[in-house]
Short mmCIF file of C-alpha atoms in Angstrom, two decimals:
data_model
loop_
_atom_site.label_atom_id
_atom_site.label_comp_id
_atom_site.label_asym_id
_atom_site.label_seq_id
_atom_site.Cartn_x
_atom_site.Cartn_y
_atom_site.Cartn_z
CA MET O 1 12.92 -5.90 30.78
CA GLU O 2 12.39 -4.58 34.28
CA GLU O 3 13.89 -1.13 33.71
CA LEU O 4 11.56 -0.41 30.80
CA LYS O 5 8.59 -1.82 32.72
CA ALA O 6 9.37 0.49 35.65
CA ARG O 7 9.52 3.52 33.36
CA VAL O 8 6.21 2.60 31.71
CA LEU O 9 4.57 2.21 35.12
CA LYS O 10 6.05 5.43 36.48
CA GLU O 11 5.87 7.75 33.47
CA GLY O 12 3.44 6.18 31.00
CA ARG O 13 -0.04 7.66 30.79
CA ASP O 14 -3.18 5.92 29.57
CA LEU O 15 -4.91 8.40 27.27
CA GLY O 16 -7.84 6.06 26.61
CA ASN O 17 -8.77 4.28 23.39
CA GLY O 18 -5.72 2.04 23.75
CA ILE O 19 -3.22 4.90 23.53
CA LEU O 20 -0.28 4.81 25.93
CA LYS O 21 1.70 8.04 26.19
CA VAL O 22 5.40 7.25 26.62
CA ASP O 23 6.80 10.21 24.76
CA GLY O 24 8.97 11.31 27.68
CA PHE O 25 11.39 8.42 27.15
CA ILE O 26 10.56 6.49 23.94
CA ASN O 27 9.03 8.42 21.09
CA HIS O 28 9.38 12.18 21.43
CA GLN O 29 12.11 12.62 23.99
CA ILE O 30 14.30 9.51 23.95
CA ASP O 31 16.29 8.22 26.89
CA PRO O 32 19.42 7.05 25.04
CA LEU O 33 20.73 4.86 27.86
CA LEU O 34 17.40 3.09 28.24
CA MET O 35 17.17 2.69 24.47
CA ARG O 36 20.69 1.26 24.29
CA ARG O 37 19.85 -1.32 26.96
CA ALA O 38 16.56 -2.16 25.21
CA GLY O 39 18.44 -2.64 21.94
CA GLU O 40 20.96 -4.89 23.67
CA GLU O 41 18.14 -6.96 25.15
CA LEU O 42 16.42 -7.34 21.78
CA ALA O 43 19.78 -8.30 20.26
CA ARG O 44 20.29 -10.90 22.99
CA ARG O 45 16.87 -12.40 22.35
CA PHE O 46 17.43 -12.60 18.58
CA ALA O 47 21.18 -13.35 18.46
CA TYR O 48 20.48 -16.89 17.18
CA ALA O 49 18.31 -15.68 14.26
CA GLY O 50 21.12 -14.61 11.95
CA ALA O 51 19.49 -11.33 10.97
CA THR O 52 21.34 -9.42 8.27
CA LYS O 53 19.05 -6.40 8.40
CA ILE O 54 16.59 -4.70 10.73
CA LEU O 55 13.42 -3.11 9.36
CA THR O 56 11.24 -0.61 11.20
CA ALA O 57 8.67 2.09 10.55
CA GLU O 58 9.51 5.78 10.62
CA ILE O 59 9.54 7.62 13.11
CA SER O 60 9.08 5.99 16.51
CA GLY O 61 10.59 2.66 15.52
CA ILE O 62 13.91 4.17 14.52
CA ALA O 63 15.42 4.54 18.00
CA PRO O 64 14.85 0.94 19.19
CA ALA O 65 15.76 -0.44 15.75
CA LEU O 66 19.00 1.54 15.66
CA ALA O 67 19.89 0.43 19.19
CA ALA O 68 19.31 -3.21 18.22
CA GLY O 69 21.25 -2.64 15.01
CA PHE O 70 24.25 -1.37 16.96
CA ALA O 71 24.09 -4.39 19.26
CA LEU O 72 23.73 -6.90 16.41
CA GLY O 73 26.09 -5.07 14.05
CA VAL O 74 23.60 -5.05 11.17
CA PRO O 75 22.16 -2.23 9.02
CA VAL O 76 18.80 -0.67 9.85
CA VAL O 77 16.24 0.24 7.19
CA PHE O 78 13.27 2.37 8.11
CA ALA O 79 10.16 2.30 5.97
CA ARG O 80 9.41 5.87 5.03
CA LYS O 81 5.96 7.41 5.20
CA ARG O 82 6.72 9.92 2.43
CA LYS O 83 8.81 9.22 -0.64
CA PRO O 84 11.84 11.50 -0.85
CA ILE O 85 13.11 12.54 -4.28
CA THR O 86 16.23 10.47 -3.63
CA MET O 87 14.21 7.23 -3.50
CA MET O 88 14.23 5.87 -7.02
CA GLU O 89 11.49 3.72 -8.53
CA PRO O 90 10.52 0.98 -8.16
CA VAL O 91 9.61 1.22 -4.50
CA TYR O 92 7.94 -1.33 -2.24
CA VAL O 93 4.77 0.28 -0.82
CA GLU O 94 2.26 -0.94 1.76
CA SER O 95 -0.41 0.81 3.81
CA ALA O 96 -1.55 0.47 7.40
CA PRO O 97 -4.04 2.29 9.60
CA SER O 98 -2.36 4.46 12.24
CA HIS O 99 -4.10 4.29 15.61
CA THR O 100 -2.38 7.40 16.97
CA LYS O 101 -2.73 9.48 13.80
CA GLY O 102 -6.27 8.31 13.02
CA LEU O 103 -5.60 7.75 9.33
CA GLU O 104 -4.06 5.37 6.81
CA VAL O 105 -0.29 5.72 6.37
CA LEU O 106 1.94 4.48 3.58
CA LEU O 107 5.17 2.64 4.32
CA MET O 108 7.83 2.59 1.61
CA ALA O 109 11.17 0.85 1.28
CA SER O 110 13.67 0.84 -1.54
CA PRO O 111 14.68 -2.45 -3.21
CA GLU O 112 18.18 -0.99 -3.03
CA PHE O 113 18.20 -1.63 0.73
CA LEU O 114 15.70 -4.47 1.18
CA ARG O 115 16.79 -7.46 -0.91
CA ALA O 116 15.90 -11.10 -1.44
CA GLU O 117 19.09 -12.30 0.28
CA ASP O 118 18.26 -10.42 3.51
CA ARG O 119 17.26 -12.10 6.76
CA VAL O 120 15.07 -9.44 8.32
CA LEU O 121 14.31 -8.73 11.96
CA ILE O 122 11.45 -6.26 12.40
CA VAL O 123 11.84 -3.96 15.41
CA ASP O 124 9.28 -1.36 16.50
CA ASP O 125 8.25 0.60 19.56
CA PHE O 126 4.79 -0.98 19.93
CA LEU O 127 2.86 -4.07 18.95
CA ALA O 128 -0.81 -3.15 19.28
CA THR O 129 -3.27 -4.17 16.56
CA GLY O 130 -0.46 -5.60 14.45
CA HIS O 131 -1.39 -3.57 11.37
CA THR O 132 1.87 -1.59 11.11
CA ILE O 133 4.02 -4.66 11.65
CA ALA O 134 1.90 -6.63 9.16
CA ALA O 135 2.58 -3.89 6.58
CA LEU O 136 6.32 -4.18 7.32
CA VAL O 137 6.04 -7.96 6.87
CA ARG O 138 4.44 -7.39 3.46
CA LEU O 139 7.41 -5.18 2.50
CA VAL O 140 9.75 -8.03 3.48
CA GLN O 141 7.67 -10.44 1.39
CA LYS O 142 7.65 -8.09 -1.62
CA ALA O 143 11.45 -8.02 -1.44
CA GLY O 144 11.55 -11.82 -1.35
CA ALA O 145 13.54 -11.59 1.90
CA GLU O 146 13.20 -13.92 4.88
CA LEU O 147 11.51 -12.70 8.06
CA VAL O 148 13.41 -14.08 11.09
CA GLY O 149 11.58 -12.38 13.96
CA ILE O 150 9.68 -9.45 15.40
CA GLY O 151 10.84 -7.50 18.44
CA VAL O 152 9.05 -4.64 20.16
CA LEU O 153 9.55 -2.52 23.22
CA ILE O 154 5.92 -2.67 24.37
CA GLU O 155 3.12 -5.05 23.44
CA LYS O 156 -0.46 -4.00 24.14
CA GLN O 157 -1.74 -7.58 24.34
CA PHE O 158 -5.35 -6.48 24.74
CA GLU O 159 -5.32 -5.15 21.15
CA GLY O 160 -4.66 -8.60 19.67
CA GLY O 161 -1.70 -7.85 17.40
CA ARG O 162 0.17 -11.03 18.27
CA LYS O 163 -2.81 -13.09 17.07
CA VAL O 164 -2.84 -11.15 13.79
CA LEU O 165 0.83 -12.07 13.26
CA ALA O 166 0.75 -15.65 14.61
CA HIS O 167 0.42 -17.21 11.14
CA LEU O 168 3.92 -15.95 10.30
CA ASN O 169 5.47 -18.63 12.52
CA VAL O 170 8.37 -16.43 13.62
CA PRO O 171 9.40 -15.52 17.16
CA ILE O 172 7.71 -12.41 18.53
CA GLU O 173 9.43 -10.82 21.53
CA ALA O 174 8.14 -7.92 23.63
CA LEU O 175 10.28 -6.34 26.35
CA VAL O 176 7.14 -5.23 28.22
CA THR O 177 3.63 -6.65 27.86
CA ILE O 178 0.49 -4.82 28.92
CA VAL O 179 -2.47 -7.18 29.35
#
């Protein structure tokens, strides 16, 4: 997606250690028009997949997932990092190391919203090492749902995440790839 690529090139900052700062338009301050177009592009690329639900990780994945959800007309579930009192047991829980936070994070989803009959498209802001998306995949598997694809705004190819996820045999789409 050329518009997103141009913004990454113009406004993104390499902070070293594989961290790309794009918080001026993706994950702190969000450009809603850019996000809408990114969601539409992800929806176009996965229109054939028959997704019935989109799954993402809180917080930075919510905006692109919601934009894709609007475009596809399907509900969006975000895996929470902290269990609210409204989330009843049992809960699907997985962990993943967070590159930007420098620690292990938990991802939780309720069986109330992630079910065996769901066809799940995972959408996130980044594909880097693949650990966060792999944890989301494990949540899908725990629910007995079917994974139909993975879509991200930005893939940091040099971190090898696509290789980590290759065994899943589902389409992986990135709107921008950094080699």
